[in-house]
Coordinates of C-alpha atoms in Angstrom, one line a residue:
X1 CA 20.8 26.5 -21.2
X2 CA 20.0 23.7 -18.6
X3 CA 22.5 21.3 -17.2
X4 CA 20.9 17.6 -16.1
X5 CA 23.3 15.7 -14.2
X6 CA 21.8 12.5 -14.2
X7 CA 21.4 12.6 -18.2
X8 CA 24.8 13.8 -18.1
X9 CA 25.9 10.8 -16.4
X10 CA 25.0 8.8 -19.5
X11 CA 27.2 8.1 -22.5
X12 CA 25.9 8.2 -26.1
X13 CA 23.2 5.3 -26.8
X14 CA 25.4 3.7 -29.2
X15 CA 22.3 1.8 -30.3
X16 CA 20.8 5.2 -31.9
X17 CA 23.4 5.6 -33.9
X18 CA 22.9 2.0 -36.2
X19 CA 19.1 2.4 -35.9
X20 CA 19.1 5.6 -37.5
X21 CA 21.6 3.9 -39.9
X22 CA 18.8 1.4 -40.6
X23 CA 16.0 3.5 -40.8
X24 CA 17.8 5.6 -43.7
X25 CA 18.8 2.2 -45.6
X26 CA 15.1 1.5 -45.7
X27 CA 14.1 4.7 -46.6
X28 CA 15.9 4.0 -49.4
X29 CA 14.0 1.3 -50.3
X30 CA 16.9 -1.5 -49.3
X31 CA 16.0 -5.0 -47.7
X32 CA 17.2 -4.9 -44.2
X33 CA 17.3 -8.0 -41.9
X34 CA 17.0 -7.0 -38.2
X35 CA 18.6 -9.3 -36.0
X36 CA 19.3 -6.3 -33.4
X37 CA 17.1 -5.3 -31.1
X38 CA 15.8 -8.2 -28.7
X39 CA 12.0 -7.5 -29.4
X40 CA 9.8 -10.9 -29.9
X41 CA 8.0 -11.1 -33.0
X42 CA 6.0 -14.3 -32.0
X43 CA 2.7 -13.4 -31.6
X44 CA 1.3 -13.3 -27.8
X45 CA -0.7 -17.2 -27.2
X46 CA -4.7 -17.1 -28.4
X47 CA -5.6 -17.9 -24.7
X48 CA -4.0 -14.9 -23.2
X49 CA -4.9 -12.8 -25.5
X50 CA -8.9 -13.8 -25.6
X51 CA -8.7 -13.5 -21.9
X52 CA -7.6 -9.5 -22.0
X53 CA -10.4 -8.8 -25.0
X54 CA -12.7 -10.1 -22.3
X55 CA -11.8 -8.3 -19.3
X56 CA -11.2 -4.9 -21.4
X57 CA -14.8 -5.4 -21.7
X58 CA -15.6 -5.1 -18.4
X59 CA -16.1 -1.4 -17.5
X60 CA -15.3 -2.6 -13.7
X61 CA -11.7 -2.6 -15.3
X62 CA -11.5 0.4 -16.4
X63 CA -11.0 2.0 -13.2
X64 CA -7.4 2.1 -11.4
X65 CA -5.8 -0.8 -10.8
X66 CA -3.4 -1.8 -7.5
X67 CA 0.0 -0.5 -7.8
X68 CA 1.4 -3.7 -6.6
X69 CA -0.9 -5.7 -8.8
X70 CA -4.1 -7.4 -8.1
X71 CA -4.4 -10.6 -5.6
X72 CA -4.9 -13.2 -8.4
X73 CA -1.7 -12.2 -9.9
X74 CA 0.2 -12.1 -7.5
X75 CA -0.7 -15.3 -6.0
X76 CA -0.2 -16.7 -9.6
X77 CA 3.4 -15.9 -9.9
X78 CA 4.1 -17.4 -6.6
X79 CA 2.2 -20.8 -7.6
X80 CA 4.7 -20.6 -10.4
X81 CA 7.7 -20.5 -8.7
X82 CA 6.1 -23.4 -6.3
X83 CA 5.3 -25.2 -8.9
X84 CA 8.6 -24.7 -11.0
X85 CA 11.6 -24.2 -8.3
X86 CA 9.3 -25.8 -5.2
X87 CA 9.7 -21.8 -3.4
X88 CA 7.2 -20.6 -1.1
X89 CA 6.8 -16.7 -1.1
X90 CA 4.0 -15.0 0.6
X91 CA 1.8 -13.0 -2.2
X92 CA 0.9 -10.7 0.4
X93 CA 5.2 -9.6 1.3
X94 CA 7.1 -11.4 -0.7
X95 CA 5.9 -10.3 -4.3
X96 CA 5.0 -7.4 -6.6
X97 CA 4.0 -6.9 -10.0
X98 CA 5.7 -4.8 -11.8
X99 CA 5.6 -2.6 -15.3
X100 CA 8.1 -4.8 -17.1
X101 CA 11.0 -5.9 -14.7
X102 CA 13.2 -3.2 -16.3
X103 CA 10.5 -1.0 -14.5
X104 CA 11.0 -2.4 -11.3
X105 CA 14.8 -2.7 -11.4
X106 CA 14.9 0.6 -11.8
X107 CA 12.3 1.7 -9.0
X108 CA 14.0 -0.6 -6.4
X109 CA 17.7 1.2 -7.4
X110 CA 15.8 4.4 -6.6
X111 CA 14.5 3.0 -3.4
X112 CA 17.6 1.6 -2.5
X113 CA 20.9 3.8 -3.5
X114 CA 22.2 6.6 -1.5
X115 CA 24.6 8.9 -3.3
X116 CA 28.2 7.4 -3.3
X117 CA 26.8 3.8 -2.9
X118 CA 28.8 1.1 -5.1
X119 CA 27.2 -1.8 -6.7
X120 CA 28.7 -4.9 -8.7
X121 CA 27.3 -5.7 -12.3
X122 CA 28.2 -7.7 -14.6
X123 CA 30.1 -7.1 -17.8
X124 CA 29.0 -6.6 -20.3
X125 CA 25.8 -6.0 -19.5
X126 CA 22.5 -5.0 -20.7
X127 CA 22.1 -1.5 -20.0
X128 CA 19.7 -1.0 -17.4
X129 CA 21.5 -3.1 -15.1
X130 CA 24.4 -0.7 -14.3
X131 CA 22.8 2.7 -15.5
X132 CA 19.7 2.3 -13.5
X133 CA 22.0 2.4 -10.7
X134 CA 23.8 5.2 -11.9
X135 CA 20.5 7.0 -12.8
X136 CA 19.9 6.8 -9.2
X137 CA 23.1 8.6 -7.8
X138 CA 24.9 5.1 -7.2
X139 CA 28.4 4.0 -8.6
X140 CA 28.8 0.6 -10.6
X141 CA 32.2 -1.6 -10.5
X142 CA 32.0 -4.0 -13.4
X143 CA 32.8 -8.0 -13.1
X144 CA 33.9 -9.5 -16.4
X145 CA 31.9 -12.1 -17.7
X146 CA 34.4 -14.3 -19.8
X147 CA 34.0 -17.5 -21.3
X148 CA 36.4 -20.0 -19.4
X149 CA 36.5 -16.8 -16.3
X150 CA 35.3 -17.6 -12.5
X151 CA 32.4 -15.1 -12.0
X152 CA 32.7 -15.9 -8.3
X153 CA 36.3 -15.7 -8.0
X154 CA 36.3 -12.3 -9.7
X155 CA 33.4 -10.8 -7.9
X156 CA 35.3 -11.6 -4.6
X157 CA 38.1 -10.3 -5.8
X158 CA 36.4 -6.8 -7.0
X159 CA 34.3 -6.6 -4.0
X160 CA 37.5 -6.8 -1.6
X161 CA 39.3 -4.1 -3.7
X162 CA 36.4 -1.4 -3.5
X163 CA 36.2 0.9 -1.0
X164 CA 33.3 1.7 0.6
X165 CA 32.7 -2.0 0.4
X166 CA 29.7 -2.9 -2.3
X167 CA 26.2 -2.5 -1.0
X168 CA 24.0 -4.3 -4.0
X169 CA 25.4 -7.2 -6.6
X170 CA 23.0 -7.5 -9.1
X171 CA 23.4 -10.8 -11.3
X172 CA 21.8 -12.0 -14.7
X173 CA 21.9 -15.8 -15.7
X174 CA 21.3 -16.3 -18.3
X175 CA 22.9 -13.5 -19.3
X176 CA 22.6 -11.2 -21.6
X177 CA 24.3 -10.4 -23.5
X178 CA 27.1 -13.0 -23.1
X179 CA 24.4 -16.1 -22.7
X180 CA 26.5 -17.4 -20.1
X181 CA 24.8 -19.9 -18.1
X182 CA 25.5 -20.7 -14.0
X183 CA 24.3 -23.4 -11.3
X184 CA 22.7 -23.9 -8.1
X185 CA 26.0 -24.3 -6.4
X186 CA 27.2 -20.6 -8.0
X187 CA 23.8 -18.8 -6.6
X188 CA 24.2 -20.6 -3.3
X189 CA 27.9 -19.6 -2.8
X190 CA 26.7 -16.2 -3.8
X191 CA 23.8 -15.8 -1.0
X192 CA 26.4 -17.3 1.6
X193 CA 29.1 -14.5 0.8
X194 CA 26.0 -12.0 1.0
X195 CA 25.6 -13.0 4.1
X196 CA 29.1 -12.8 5.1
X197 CA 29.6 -9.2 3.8
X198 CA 26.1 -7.5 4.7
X199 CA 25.5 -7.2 0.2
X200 CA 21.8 -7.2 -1.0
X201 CA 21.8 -9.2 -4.4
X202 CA 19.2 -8.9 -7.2
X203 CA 19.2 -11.9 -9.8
X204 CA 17.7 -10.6 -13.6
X205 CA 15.9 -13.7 -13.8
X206 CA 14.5 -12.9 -17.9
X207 CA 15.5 -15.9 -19.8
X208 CA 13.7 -18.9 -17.2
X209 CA 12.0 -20.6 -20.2
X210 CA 14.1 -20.0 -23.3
X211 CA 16.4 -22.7 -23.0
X212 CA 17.6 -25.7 -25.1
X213 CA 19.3 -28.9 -25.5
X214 CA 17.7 -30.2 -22.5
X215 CA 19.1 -26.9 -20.2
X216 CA 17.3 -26.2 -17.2
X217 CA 18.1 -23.1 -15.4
X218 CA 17.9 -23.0 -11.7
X219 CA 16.2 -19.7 -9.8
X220 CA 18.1 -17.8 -7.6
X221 CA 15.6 -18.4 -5.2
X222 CA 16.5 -22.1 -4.8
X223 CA 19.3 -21.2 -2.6
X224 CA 19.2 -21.7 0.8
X225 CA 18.9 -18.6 2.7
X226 CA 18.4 -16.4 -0.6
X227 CA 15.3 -15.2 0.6
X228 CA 17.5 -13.2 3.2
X229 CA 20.2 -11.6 1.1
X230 CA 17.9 -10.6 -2.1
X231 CA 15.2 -10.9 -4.6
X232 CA 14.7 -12.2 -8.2
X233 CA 13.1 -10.6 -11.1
X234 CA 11.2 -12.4 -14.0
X235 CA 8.8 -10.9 -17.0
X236 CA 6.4 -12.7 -19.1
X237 CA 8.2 -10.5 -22.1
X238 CA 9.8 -13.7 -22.9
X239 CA 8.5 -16.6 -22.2
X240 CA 4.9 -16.2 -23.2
X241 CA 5.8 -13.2 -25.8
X242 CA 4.2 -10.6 -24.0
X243 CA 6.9 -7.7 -24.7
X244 CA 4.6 -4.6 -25.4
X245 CA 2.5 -5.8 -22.5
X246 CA 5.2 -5.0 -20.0
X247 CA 4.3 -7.6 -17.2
X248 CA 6.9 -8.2 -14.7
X249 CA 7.3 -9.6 -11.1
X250 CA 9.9 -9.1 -8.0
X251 CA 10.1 -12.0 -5.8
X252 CA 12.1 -12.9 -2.7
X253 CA 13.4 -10.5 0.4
X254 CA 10.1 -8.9 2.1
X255 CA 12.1 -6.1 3.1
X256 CA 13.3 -5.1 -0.2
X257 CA 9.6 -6.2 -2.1
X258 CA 8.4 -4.3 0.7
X259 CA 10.3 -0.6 -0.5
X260 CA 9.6 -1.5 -4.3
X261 CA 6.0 -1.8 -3.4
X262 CA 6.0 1.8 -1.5
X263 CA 7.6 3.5 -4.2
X264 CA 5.5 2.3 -6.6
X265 CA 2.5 3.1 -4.1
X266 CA 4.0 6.6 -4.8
X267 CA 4.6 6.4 -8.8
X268 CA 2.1 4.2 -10.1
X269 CA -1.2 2.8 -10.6
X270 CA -0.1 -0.7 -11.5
X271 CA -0.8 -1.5 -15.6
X272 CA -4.5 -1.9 -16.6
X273 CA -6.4 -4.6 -15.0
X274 CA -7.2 -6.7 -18.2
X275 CA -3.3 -7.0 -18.7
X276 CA -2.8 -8.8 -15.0
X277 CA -6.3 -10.8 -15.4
X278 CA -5.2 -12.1 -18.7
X279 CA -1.7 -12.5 -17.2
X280 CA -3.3 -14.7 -14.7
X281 CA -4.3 -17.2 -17.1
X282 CA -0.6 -17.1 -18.9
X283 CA 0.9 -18.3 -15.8
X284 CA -1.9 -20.7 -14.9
X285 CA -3.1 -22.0 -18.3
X286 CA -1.4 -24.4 -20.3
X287 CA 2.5 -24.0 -20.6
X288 CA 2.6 -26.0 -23.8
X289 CA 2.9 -22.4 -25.5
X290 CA 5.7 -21.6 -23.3
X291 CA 7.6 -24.7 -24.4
X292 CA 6.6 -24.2 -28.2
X293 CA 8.0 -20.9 -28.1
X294 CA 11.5 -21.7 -26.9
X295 CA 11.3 -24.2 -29.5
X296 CA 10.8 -21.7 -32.4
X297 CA 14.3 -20.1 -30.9
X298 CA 16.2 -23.1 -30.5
X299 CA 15.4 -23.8 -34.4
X300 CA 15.9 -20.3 -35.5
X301 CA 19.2 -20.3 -33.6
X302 CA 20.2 -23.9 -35.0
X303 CA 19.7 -22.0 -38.5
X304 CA 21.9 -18.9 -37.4
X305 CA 25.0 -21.2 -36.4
X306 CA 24.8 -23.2 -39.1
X307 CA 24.4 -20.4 -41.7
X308 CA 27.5 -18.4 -40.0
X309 CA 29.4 -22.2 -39.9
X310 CA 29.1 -21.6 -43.9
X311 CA 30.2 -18.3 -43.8
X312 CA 33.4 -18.9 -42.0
X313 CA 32.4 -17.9 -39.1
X314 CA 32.4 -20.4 -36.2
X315 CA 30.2 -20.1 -33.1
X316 CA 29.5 -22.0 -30.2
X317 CA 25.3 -22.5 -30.1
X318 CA 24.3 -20.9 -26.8
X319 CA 21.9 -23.1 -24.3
X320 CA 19.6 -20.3 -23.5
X321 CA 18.2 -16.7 -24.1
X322 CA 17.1 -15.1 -27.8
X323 CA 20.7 -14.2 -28.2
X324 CA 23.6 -15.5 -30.2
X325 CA 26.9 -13.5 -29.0
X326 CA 29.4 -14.0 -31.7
X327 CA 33.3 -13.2 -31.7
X328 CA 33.9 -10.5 -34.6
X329 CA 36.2 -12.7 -37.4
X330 CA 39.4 -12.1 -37.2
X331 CA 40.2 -10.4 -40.3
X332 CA 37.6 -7.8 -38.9
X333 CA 39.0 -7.6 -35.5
X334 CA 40.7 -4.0 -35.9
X335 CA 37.2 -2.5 -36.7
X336 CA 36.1 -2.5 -33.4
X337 CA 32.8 -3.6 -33.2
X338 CA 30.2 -0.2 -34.2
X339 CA 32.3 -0.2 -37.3
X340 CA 31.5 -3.6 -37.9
X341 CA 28.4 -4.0 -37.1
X342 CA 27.9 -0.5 -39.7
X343 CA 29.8 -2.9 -42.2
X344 CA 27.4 -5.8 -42.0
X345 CA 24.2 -3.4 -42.6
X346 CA 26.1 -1.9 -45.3
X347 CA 27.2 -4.8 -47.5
X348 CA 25.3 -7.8 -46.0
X349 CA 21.8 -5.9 -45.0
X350 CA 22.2 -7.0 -41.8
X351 CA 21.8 -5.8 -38.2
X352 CA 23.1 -6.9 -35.3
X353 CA 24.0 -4.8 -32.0
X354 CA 27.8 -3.9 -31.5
X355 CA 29.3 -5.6 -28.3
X356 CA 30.7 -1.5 -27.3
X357 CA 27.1 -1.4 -26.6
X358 CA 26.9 -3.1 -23.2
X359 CA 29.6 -1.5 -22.3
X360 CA 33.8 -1.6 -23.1
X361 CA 33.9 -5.1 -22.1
X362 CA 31.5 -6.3 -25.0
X363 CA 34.2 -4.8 -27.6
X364 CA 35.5 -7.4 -30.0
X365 CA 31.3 -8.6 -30.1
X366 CA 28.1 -8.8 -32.1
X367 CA 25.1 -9.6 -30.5
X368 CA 22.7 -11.5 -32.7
X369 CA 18.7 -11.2 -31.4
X370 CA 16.5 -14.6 -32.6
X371 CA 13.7 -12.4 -34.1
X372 CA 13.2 -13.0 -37.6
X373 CA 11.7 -16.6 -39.4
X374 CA 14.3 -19.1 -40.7
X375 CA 13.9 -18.1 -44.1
X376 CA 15.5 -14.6 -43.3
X377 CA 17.5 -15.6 -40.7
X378 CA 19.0 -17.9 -43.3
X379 CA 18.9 -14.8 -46.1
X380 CA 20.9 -13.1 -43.2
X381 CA 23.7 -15.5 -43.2
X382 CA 23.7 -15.6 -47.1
X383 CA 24.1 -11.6 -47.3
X384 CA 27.0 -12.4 -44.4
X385 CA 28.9 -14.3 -46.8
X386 CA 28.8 -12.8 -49.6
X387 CA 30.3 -9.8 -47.5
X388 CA 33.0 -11.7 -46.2
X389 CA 34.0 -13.0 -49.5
X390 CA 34.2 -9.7 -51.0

């Protein structure tokens, strides 16, 4: 009866279709391990969370807040990236708090695109990174993100084969879902051919603190000059477990923080004042929960390799993100990945997301999320092998 052509523009959330899967297998009463959806199940630090029971209290903060987010927090956020990267950004034009960084991403694509505008992503990718583009009337050429690939090299080589030339590259290290990691020198080459060829680039900055084996990931911000070409986006969702809270930040460019922050003036209230006051004292308490939490991932993941390792199935341990993104087997190859992935909750109890997911490039893929204990991570594996040995 009604025709939406944005909706339209979407293909089927592939997701849906192994969460329903799930949520019939434990209606039937079955055990099911989900190692799908990225969702922390660490519970939020004490400190943090004793600070928002205290300022919910408050009736002063019941009110609206600032749709760009309150002084305090801003200025927070950019004593963290003093502190952590040595970047200086003005609170005042070079940040804004937003409503989870998918919330922002998306709100900056709407302030940015013009229909018929092209933008590089990665590939795969996590979904919001090409579709909030597309949600906002823009088109999306994909860069493959393969192991042993140049990134650089092949953005270059996609950005001089698209016509009208790209107006936005939008980058993700670490990625998801690949975990692919990058250097200094690769975001510094990246803001000088921004430069060169007028492109605005936006770094998904999510996975800052879980890293291991000694892996330190540099901002995008570091780069000389990136403050010109583009901005960065980090959450707390991650590296403090805040995920339901939905606190997120834009940093960089004071042009492009400057047309987030009007379209937000337009769309939003900012989040409830206890949420930013208590995020406040997550970015300037102690950071020894930030450290202990990557830790908890770095075990779990140790226990995932080793547990596929007995299973036959051999995986290099990533140095960053929540993520394990494993090669389907061989022998499993031909399934294509939503038919594995429906195989592995079937016969092991286990979910993982298909690689077709993030898009055609993650086909011949699994994506395992870090978000159960050991013990059922390692209950995981065991169902795994018992499926492969049948």
């Amino acid at each position: 009866m009604y025709e939406f052509k944005r909706i339209k523009r979407l293909p089927p959330y592939v997701f849906a279709i192994v969460n329903a899967l799930k949520m019939e297998a434990r209606r039937k009463g079955e055990d099911i391990i989900d190692l799908g959806m990225g969702n922390p199940d660490l519970p939020t630090p004490d400190h943090i969370i004793e600070k928002l029971v205290e300022a919910a209290r408050n009736p002063k903060n019941h009110r609206y807040s600032a749709s760009k987010g309150i002084t305090q927090l801003r200025l927070a956020i950019c004593e963290w990236y003093k502190r952590r990267f040595d970047v200086d950004l003005d609170p005042e034009t070079e940040a804004v708090i937003t409503i989870g960084s998918k919330e922002g991403l998306s709100h900056l694509a709407y302030a940015m695109i013009e229909p018929g505008d092209l933008v590089l992503t990665p590939a795969p990718a996590y979904p919001i990174h090409p579709y909030s583009f597309i949600l906002a009337g823009g088109d999306v050429r994909s860069i493959p993100v393969l192991k042993g690939a140049d990134f650089f090299k092949s953005m270059e080589e996609e950005f001089k084969a698209a016509w009208p030339r790209p107006k936005i590259l939008l980058i993700n290290f670490p990625h998801n879902p690949t975990t692919t990691l990058t250097d200094l020198d690769f975001f510094q080459k990246v803001v000088d051919f921004a430069k060169e060829n007028n492109v605005i680039v936006l770094h998904d900055f999510a996975y800052a603190d879980l890293t291991f084996d000694g892996y330190q990931p540099p901002s995008f911000l570091q780069a000389q000059g990136a403050k010109d070409v583009g901005v960065e986006f980090f959450s707390l969702t991650k590296s403090y477990s805040m995920a339901g809270w939905r606190v997120g930040f834009c940093c960089g460019n004071r042009e492009l923080v400057g047309a987030l922050t009007t379209i937000k003036s337009y769309l939003d209230y900012g989040m409830f004042q206890p949420i930013q006051i208590a995020s406040i004292i997550a970015l300037r308490g102690d950071q020894t929960c930030v450290r202990d939490i990557a830790k908890v991932y770095e075990t779990r993941r140790n226990v995932l390799i080793q547990g596929l390792k007995n299973a036959g199935w051999i995986i290099e341990p990533p140095k960053a993100t929540m993520f394990v993104w494993a090669e389907i087997p061989e022998p499993f190859k031909k399934m294509g990945s939503l038919e594995f992935t429906k195989f592995l909750l079937k016969t092991a109890g286990v979910v993982v997301s298909p690689g077709i997911g993030f898009g055609p490039a993650g086909e011949g893929f699994v994506r395992f999320a870090l978000v159960e204990n050991e013990h059922r991570i390692r209950q995981a594996t065991r169902g795994i092998k018992k499926a492969f040995n049948k």
